[in-house]
Each structure stands twice: as C-alpha cells, then as structure tokens.
XYZ file of C-alpha atoms in Angstrom:
422
model
C -28.697 2.134 -38.251
C -28.396 2.110 -42.045
C -25.574 0.190 -43.678
C -22.576 2.352 -44.623
C -22.321 3.595 -48.185
C -20.851 0.943 -50.504
C -20.679 3.100 -53.641
C -16.956 2.600 -54.104
C -16.804 -1.085 -53.190
C -14.796 -3.071 -55.729
C -16.599 -5.491 -58.000
C -14.891 -8.479 -56.417
C -16.005 -7.627 -52.869
C -17.858 -10.697 -51.633
C -21.183 -10.880 -49.873
C -21.544 -11.856 -46.230
C -19.490 -14.938 -45.519
C -19.006 -15.935 -49.177
C -15.454 -16.971 -50.069
C -16.575 -16.981 -53.684
C -15.239 -20.480 -54.385
C -11.896 -19.083 -55.537
C -8.777 -18.695 -53.377
C -7.234 -15.368 -52.581
C -4.156 -14.430 -54.594
C -1.828 -12.413 -52.381
C 1.414 -10.666 -53.280
C 3.466 -8.557 -50.824
C 6.477 -6.617 -52.088
C 8.835 -4.034 -50.563
C 8.225 -0.455 -51.708
C 9.906 2.899 -51.067
C 8.898 4.524 -47.784
C 5.692 6.525 -48.484
C 6.326 8.607 -45.307
C 2.625 9.407 -44.907
C 0.405 6.354 -45.203
C -2.886 8.219 -45.051
C -1.902 10.476 -47.958
C -1.685 7.372 -50.169
C -5.361 6.477 -49.822
C -6.950 6.966 -53.263
C -10.639 6.854 -52.283
C -12.962 8.407 -49.690
C -13.667 5.013 -48.076
C -10.614 3.640 -46.296
C -9.105 1.158 -43.873
C -6.596 2.506 -41.384
C -4.476 1.548 -38.406
C -1.829 4.252 -37.977
C 0.146 5.483 -34.969
C 3.156 7.825 -35.196
C 3.016 7.394 -38.960
C 3.481 3.607 -38.828
C 0.890 0.908 -39.413
C -1.397 -0.177 -42.215
C -3.857 1.435 -44.601
C -5.988 -0.254 -47.214
C -8.682 0.204 -49.816
C -11.075 -1.865 -51.881
C -12.535 -5.195 -50.803
C -11.372 -8.665 -51.799
C -13.465 -10.470 -49.184
C -16.082 -9.435 -46.620
C -17.870 -11.171 -43.799
C -20.786 -9.485 -42.029
C -21.853 -11.375 -38.920
C -25.284 -11.657 -37.330
C -25.793 -10.973 -33.646
C -24.718 -13.592 -31.136
C -22.057 -14.366 -28.572
C -20.327 -16.675 -31.095
C -19.545 -13.867 -33.555
C -15.815 -13.862 -32.745
C -15.538 -17.639 -33.109
C -17.412 -17.610 -36.409
C -15.245 -14.767 -37.675
C -12.042 -16.584 -36.721
C -13.070 -19.779 -38.517
C -14.040 -17.878 -41.652
C -10.811 -15.929 -41.684
C -8.666 -19.004 -41.090
C -10.345 -20.765 -44.021
C -9.748 -17.772 -46.270
C -6.098 -17.366 -45.249
C -5.236 -21.085 -45.259
C -6.561 -21.444 -48.792
C -4.789 -18.355 -50.141
C -2.076 -18.449 -52.799
C 0.510 -16.211 -51.092
C 3.769 -14.796 -52.400
C 5.222 -12.746 -49.541
C 8.550 -11.096 -50.315
C 8.413 -9.053 -47.093
C 7.698 -11.677 -44.401
C 7.027 -9.417 -41.481
C 4.136 -8.753 -39.143
C 1.357 -7.219 -41.237
C 2.532 -8.488 -44.633
C 0.743 -11.177 -46.609
C -3.055 -11.372 -46.274
C -4.503 -9.054 -43.625
C -8.075 -8.493 -42.499
C -9.439 -5.380 -40.856
C -12.340 -5.855 -38.463
C -14.866 -4.033 -36.322
C -17.097 -5.880 -33.862
C -20.233 -4.805 -32.068
C -20.008 -3.984 -28.381
C -23.051 -6.064 -27.474
C -23.759 -9.609 -28.657
C -27.381 -8.463 -29.042
C -26.273 -6.230 -31.953
C -25.697 -7.349 -35.526
C -23.130 -5.791 -37.851
C -19.723 -7.127 -36.833
C -17.540 -7.225 -39.923
C -14.230 -8.516 -41.270
C -12.852 -7.160 -44.548
C -9.792 -8.209 -46.528
C -8.874 -5.125 -48.611
C -7.680 -5.378 -52.209
C -4.648 -3.204 -51.489
C -2.754 -2.763 -48.227
C 0.149 -0.397 -47.671
C 2.314 -1.001 -44.598
C 5.061 0.979 -42.885
C 7.049 0.106 -39.758
C 8.414 3.581 -38.999
C 12.046 2.520 -39.493
C 12.123 3.008 -43.235
C 10.636 -0.366 -44.192
C 7.442 -0.271 -46.236
C 5.502 -2.789 -48.282
C 2.496 -3.111 -50.551
C 0.153 -6.088 -50.616
C -2.334 -6.714 -53.416
C -5.135 -9.224 -52.899
C -7.575 -10.563 -55.452
C -9.546 -13.674 -56.290
C -8.828 -15.724 -59.373
C -11.374 -14.934 -62.060
C -12.877 -11.949 -60.198
C -14.050 -8.940 -62.193
C -11.660 -6.008 -62.468
C -12.307 -2.798 -60.601
C -13.473 -0.154 -63.115
C -11.538 2.478 -61.157
C -8.309 0.501 -61.531
C -6.823 1.691 -64.799
C -3.684 -0.486 -64.816
C -4.966 -3.636 -63.152
C -2.649 -3.630 -60.137
C -5.234 -2.587 -57.558
C -4.117 1.063 -57.621
C -7.420 2.815 -58.184
C -7.391 6.188 -59.879
C -7.259 8.759 -57.049
C -10.345 10.749 -56.062
C -9.549 14.325 -54.948
C -9.996 15.147 -51.261
C -13.070 17.164 -50.313
C -13.619 18.672 -46.877
C -17.111 18.430 -45.402
C -19.218 21.572 -45.579
C -22.622 22.813 -44.448
C -22.605 20.799 -41.206
C -25.799 20.588 -39.167
C -26.162 18.845 -35.798
C -28.918 16.993 -33.984
C -29.270 15.073 -30.740
C -28.832 11.340 -30.661
C -30.859 8.813 -28.718
C -31.013 10.922 -25.544
C -30.876 14.728 -25.278
C -28.335 16.001 -22.727
C -30.830 16.488 -19.887
C -32.225 12.972 -20.286
C -28.726 11.516 -20.402
C -27.888 13.248 -17.111
C -30.966 11.600 -15.614
C -29.688 8.242 -16.886
C -26.378 8.903 -15.119
C -28.219 9.771 -11.913
C -30.210 6.542 -12.200
C -26.970 4.593 -12.648
C -25.441 6.202 -9.557
C -28.579 5.195 -7.652
C -28.201 1.557 -8.740
C -24.532 1.594 -7.737
C -25.278 3.151 -4.356
C -27.942 0.491 -3.817
C -25.319 -2.192 -4.436
C -26.573 -3.603 -7.739
C -23.105 -3.119 -9.277
C -19.905 -1.132 -8.741
C -19.353 0.599 -12.087
C -21.135 1.095 -15.403
C -19.988 2.938 -18.521
C -22.700 5.058 -20.100
C -22.363 6.488 -23.604
C -24.321 8.918 -25.727
C -24.470 9.669 -29.426
C -24.761 12.782 -31.577
C -25.397 13.225 -35.303
C -23.769 15.551 -37.805
C -24.910 15.893 -41.404
C -22.945 17.502 -44.253
C -24.079 18.761 -47.630
C -22.291 15.923 -49.460
C -20.880 12.478 -48.734
C -18.103 12.546 -46.122
C -14.562 11.861 -47.317
C -13.150 9.642 -44.591
C -9.576 10.516 -45.574
C -10.069 14.119 -44.491
C -11.231 13.077 -41.018
C -8.454 10.489 -40.665
C -5.808 13.027 -41.641
C -7.062 15.515 -39.069
C -7.187 12.904 -36.318
C -3.701 11.546 -37.047
C -2.224 15.053 -37.096
C -3.846 16.088 -33.828
C -3.487 12.793 -31.947
C -0.263 11.101 -33.135
C -0.038 9.049 -29.915
C -3.424 7.469 -30.641
C -4.357 4.688 -33.036
C -6.103 6.349 -35.966
C -8.405 3.603 -37.203
C -10.988 3.075 -39.920
C -12.983 0.010 -40.865
C -16.246 -0.130 -42.780
C -17.053 3.525 -42.088
C -16.201 3.358 -38.377
C -13.305 5.735 -37.754
C -11.642 7.465 -34.858
C -8.468 7.954 -32.844
C -8.171 6.041 -29.600
C -5.286 5.764 -27.137
C -6.640 2.527 -25.639
C -4.905 -0.609 -26.926
C -7.178 -3.531 -26.155
C -4.659 -6.184 -27.212
C -1.556 -6.580 -29.368
C -0.013 -9.929 -30.327
C 3.435 -10.352 -31.863
C 4.270 -14.048 -31.755
C 3.858 -15.053 -28.130
C 4.314 -11.492 -26.844
C 1.141 -9.715 -25.806
C 0.534 -6.096 -24.768
C -2.401 -4.007 -23.585
C -2.959 -0.489 -22.268
C -5.873 -0.040 -19.875
C -7.329 3.468 -19.664
C -9.982 4.715 -17.246
C -10.186 8.007 -15.382
C -10.147 11.263 -17.316
C -9.737 14.999 -16.818
C -9.288 17.931 -19.244
C -5.889 19.458 -20.009
C -5.216 22.800 -18.378
C -5.067 26.076 -20.257
C -1.618 26.808 -18.753
C 1.285 24.605 -17.640
C 0.494 25.296 -13.999
C -3.196 24.443 -14.459
C -2.251 21.338 -16.404
C -0.053 20.088 -13.586
C -2.793 20.802 -11.038
C -5.262 18.801 -13.141
C -2.755 15.959 -13.455
C -2.109 15.874 -9.710
C -5.827 15.948 -8.990
C -6.456 13.053 -11.383
C -3.715 10.932 -9.833
C -5.140 11.645 -6.360
C -8.823 11.289 -7.281
C -10.500 8.477 -5.340
C -13.341 8.353 -7.869
C -11.045 8.065 -10.905
C -8.704 5.576 -9.235
C -11.671 3.408 -8.284
C -12.935 3.487 -11.862
C -9.455 2.662 -13.144
C -8.901 -0.213 -10.712
C -12.046 -1.956 -11.944
C -10.795 -1.756 -15.536
C -7.340 -3.118 -14.648
C -8.789 -6.000 -12.636
C -11.179 -6.852 -15.466
C -8.371 -7.025 -18.024
C -6.026 -8.971 -15.775
C -8.665 -11.565 -14.889
C -9.458 -12.136 -18.576
C -5.915 -12.136 -19.926
C -3.886 -13.861 -17.173
C -5.296 -17.371 -17.803
C -3.939 -17.193 -21.376
C -0.442 -16.148 -20.335
C 2.611 -17.913 -18.951
C 3.252 -14.637 -17.181
C 1.643 -11.196 -17.221
C 3.292 -8.054 -15.878
C 1.052 -5.213 -14.727
C 2.270 -1.820 -13.552
C 1.809 -1.381 -9.819
C 0.044 1.940 -10.188
C -1.482 3.927 -13.061
C 0.546 6.466 -15.007
C -0.575 9.629 -16.765
C -1.407 9.361 -20.447
C -1.307 12.862 -21.907
C -3.276 13.729 -25.044
C -3.690 17.206 -26.535
C -7.107 17.664 -24.930
C -7.290 15.123 -22.093
C -5.354 13.403 -19.351
C -6.025 9.734 -18.597
C -4.987 7.217 -15.994
C -3.299 4.348 -17.842
C -1.865 0.980 -16.846
C 0.301 -0.894 -19.367
C 0.391 -4.698 -19.371
C 2.916 -7.029 -21.002
C 2.944 -10.791 -21.044
C 3.923 -13.991 -22.779
C 1.246 -16.329 -24.055
C 1.157 -19.900 -22.798
C -0.538 -21.129 -25.986
C -1.131 -19.821 -29.490
C -4.394 -17.861 -29.507
C -4.706 -15.414 -32.379
C -5.011 -11.673 -31.861
C -8.718 -11.984 -32.663
C -9.178 -14.746 -30.099
C -7.414 -12.588 -27.519
C -9.672 -9.637 -28.303
C -12.705 -11.888 -27.851
C -11.369 -13.164 -24.515
C -10.967 -9.717 -22.952
C -14.042 -7.958 -24.410
C -15.880 -6.197 -22.864
C -13.513 -4.798 -20.277
C -14.709 -2.737 -17.340
C -13.313 0.300 -19.182
C -16.254 0.145 -21.628
C -18.805 -2.044 -19.834
C -18.591 -2.011 -16.087
C -18.198 -4.196 -13.007
C -19.545 -6.843 -12.692
C -19.833 -7.262 -16.459
C -23.245 -8.916 -16.869
C -25.317 -6.498 -14.742
C -23.387 -3.553 -16.195
C -24.230 -4.558 -19.767
C -27.885 -5.072 -18.800
C -27.979 -1.590 -17.254
C -26.376 -0.107 -20.390
C -29.151 -1.647 -22.492
C -31.762 -0.179 -20.126
C -30.430 3.341 -19.601
C -28.663 4.331 -22.837
C -31.739 3.678 -24.979
C -29.617 3.189 -28.077
C -27.801 0.481 -29.985
C -24.070 1.157 -29.561
C -23.430 -0.892 -32.716
C -19.622 -1.055 -33.053
C -18.868 1.781 -30.648
C -16.764 0.437 -27.719
C -16.251 -2.862 -29.530
C -12.915 -4.251 -30.758
C -11.580 -2.697 -33.961
C -8.256 -3.512 -35.590
C -6.470 -5.987 -37.832
C -4.979 -9.482 -37.986
C -2.588 -11.201 -40.395
C -2.377 -14.832 -41.505
C 0.091 -15.651 -38.713
C -2.417 -14.619 -36.038
C -0.510 -11.444 -35.155
C -2.378 -8.179 -34.998
C -3.621 -5.291 -32.924
C -7.086 -4.427 -31.660
C -8.157 -1.298 -29.880
C -11.434 -0.302 -28.286
C -13.464 1.816 -30.696
C -13.609 5.011 -28.630
C -13.463 8.666 -29.694
C -15.048 7.527 -32.904
C -17.889 7.971 -35.353
C -19.750 5.902 -37.917
C -19.796 7.520 -41.354
C -22.835 6.735 -43.494
C -22.925 8.796 -46.685
C -23.216 12.419 -45.603
C -24.176 11.596 -41.996
C -21.840 10.928 -39.097
C -22.935 9.352 -35.837
C -20.504 10.306 -33.054
C -20.101 8.540 -29.703
C -18.615 9.330 -26.313
C -18.984 7.840 -22.859
C -17.727 7.855 -19.308
C -17.320 5.481 -16.396
C -19.985 5.908 -13.721
C -19.212 4.992 -10.092
C -20.780 5.959 -6.784
C -19.055 9.349 -6.732
C -20.050 10.390 -10.255
C -21.804 13.733 -10.795
C -24.192 13.769 -13.810
C -23.269 17.281 -14.975
C -19.548 16.457 -14.821
C -20.052 13.227 -16.751
C -21.985 15.114 -19.441
C -19.171 17.651 -19.681
C -16.640 14.828 -20.107
C -18.580 13.395 -23.067
C-alpha cells in the first residue's frame, strides 16, 4: 500500500530512525481545559487517543521511526524511543501520566509486513477529564521552523474543516462471495482439527473527490462511540472498544473482546439479542480462546492478575460484544510498549493456536493487513501508556480510505453470517 500523504509534515520531522543528532527539547505546561480535544486539532493530519473526551491529541512531527518487517520490530522501536527520551531536555510543569515527551505508534499485525511506525508529535494536548489539561511542545535544537507556525510555538495556523464528498466504493482484496468461500475453507480446516479458531478480515476502499480531512472522521467517531478509544496515528484511524493493554506505574489493565451480535431495533429485541449472545456456544467458545490467549501472555509478567469469571456485555450503539476485563500488578518494570509486544497477537485478532492461525490468515485473506489488528496507541517517557487493537479502522491515504473489518471463525461459523458481521 502507498505511504500516507506527508504534505503537512513539519520541516523538522526526521527520516526513519534518525534522531537528527540533536536532543529533543520538551516543555509541558498546564492550560485551561479545552473541553473538546479533537476540536483543537489545526490540521487534517492528526494524532489521537480520546475516550469520553479525555486523552491526548497531537500534530506535527518532531521525530519519526518507520520500521522494516521482522519479529524484532517492537524491541527496535523500544530502544530507539528510549534513546530519544533519555537524551531529551525536558521541562515538565505538569508531571502526570501523558505529560513530557510522548510517542504515538501503530504496528503491523504480521511480522512479515513492513510499516510499523513511532512518531513524536511537535505539539500534544492532554486532558484527564477532571478539569486538568496540559500542552506539550517538542522540537529539536537547531531544527527548521514550520512555515505554518506563525508565532513559533508549534501552534500551526488552523486549516478549515472539509467534509469528504463524491465518495465512490470498490471491493478490496476479495469480493464478498470469495471471502465467504475463504470462511468456509477456514471452517473446514477447523473441523479437520488443524486449529480451533482463526480471525479472518476483509478490506474495502472508498475514494473521495479531495484529500480526506482526518479530523472530520475522528469527530464523527468520537461523537457516535464515546465509550471507544478514538485513535489516529500516521493516517490509521478508528474507534475501538478493545483495550489491548494499559500501564500506569505497576498497574496493568486489559479488556478482551470476542463474540459479537447486532443491537436490536427495539428494547425487547435488544434484550433478546443480548441474551442470545450470552448463551451462544459459538460466541462463548470464540471468547474463551481470546481470554486464555491474553492470560497466558500477560500472567508471567504480573505478580497477580485478576480475570472476571465470566464475560460481560459491552454495549455499543450498533453492536453488542462479550467482554472480559483484566487487572493486575506487574512483577517487574516492562514499558507499555513491551507489554503490547508480549500479548500481540491475541486470539481475538489472530486465532488459536497462534502460529497456524497466522499462517492460515496469510493463505486465505489474500491481502496484507498492514497495521489493521496491530497495536496502536501511545507511550510516555516513564513507560506508561495505552495500546488498543486497531479494529473498526481505516487507513487514510490522500483521498482514498482503506477500511477493514473481521470476525472470529470457529467450527460453528456460518460464512453468510460472518460476512454480515463485517
């Protein structure tokens, strides 16, 4: 897939892996509560991590690392980021999680795919939802000024919002009928005993008359799905309810989702759908694989890990999910990025067992997922941060958007129903 549009990248955005020889200069200060973080974004390209109005947004680029393919991409990213943060000249008047230098990241699902990225924005605006807000500016000593920054403080002159128009659609890697056949083939492999679950995804393309303003899409997603994490990094944006991992000091949290059904048109229908989902053997089987996968990956890193005994309903405006929250306390000091690497890919986006599921994904999907279903999120210099699974998302590239959706396939899956879910 083509690289995302870089037309509004700042002049001091570095090339892949280049720290530029100059340390970062970081300044975080308290600011009045902006109330709506997304409304503060001045440019069409954006960084976002917002839920219930709280979180982080950013713009511009002070540093960038684009990683090649390989199973060491998380380790390489962590070393690069630690070097950048350890060498930074930081003045943090806020001193809270998410202040000081912060990097946003998006990683490929498959280690056979290139394009994982970490970006340190030039400006980050944070809000904790309790009235506290802060602004962080990040630059490199001697770097060229941004021509869109009229007063030199990293506050680029705003570009007016523009909604996309003239949308046309086309199939992605597999037309619907072929994708149903891929699902049927997966069910056959599962029935034969090759594996127990595989997650199959499909893509779809939309093209607009002009370049897509990411802020418009982010605003719509945040308004419709406030319980989700509305994220954006390097053109990958979406709203996902699935928290892969959150670290705050030694406290760690995750929310495992698997098993889905539509909301009902009436309250009575909605409750029937909810009861059916909770009772569904197929959906509970799919969910159990995801929970086991997460627990087996995360438990060795924790002094203790609490997992809900049974899944609960996660209600979104359009869907119902089975969800299992997890909370634990770390036994060591792995960073949020290291934790994300340890638990990816979960059975919620890959399958069970992992290795044969990923091989079957490569065979049947006939597409490169790129950063779909990979970890996306942020991390600060203290190692705290949050990463979700990039679901319900799209990659924006100029005036084209590549959308993704998938579903967990088990022995009881019906191809037509799985297509309808996507």
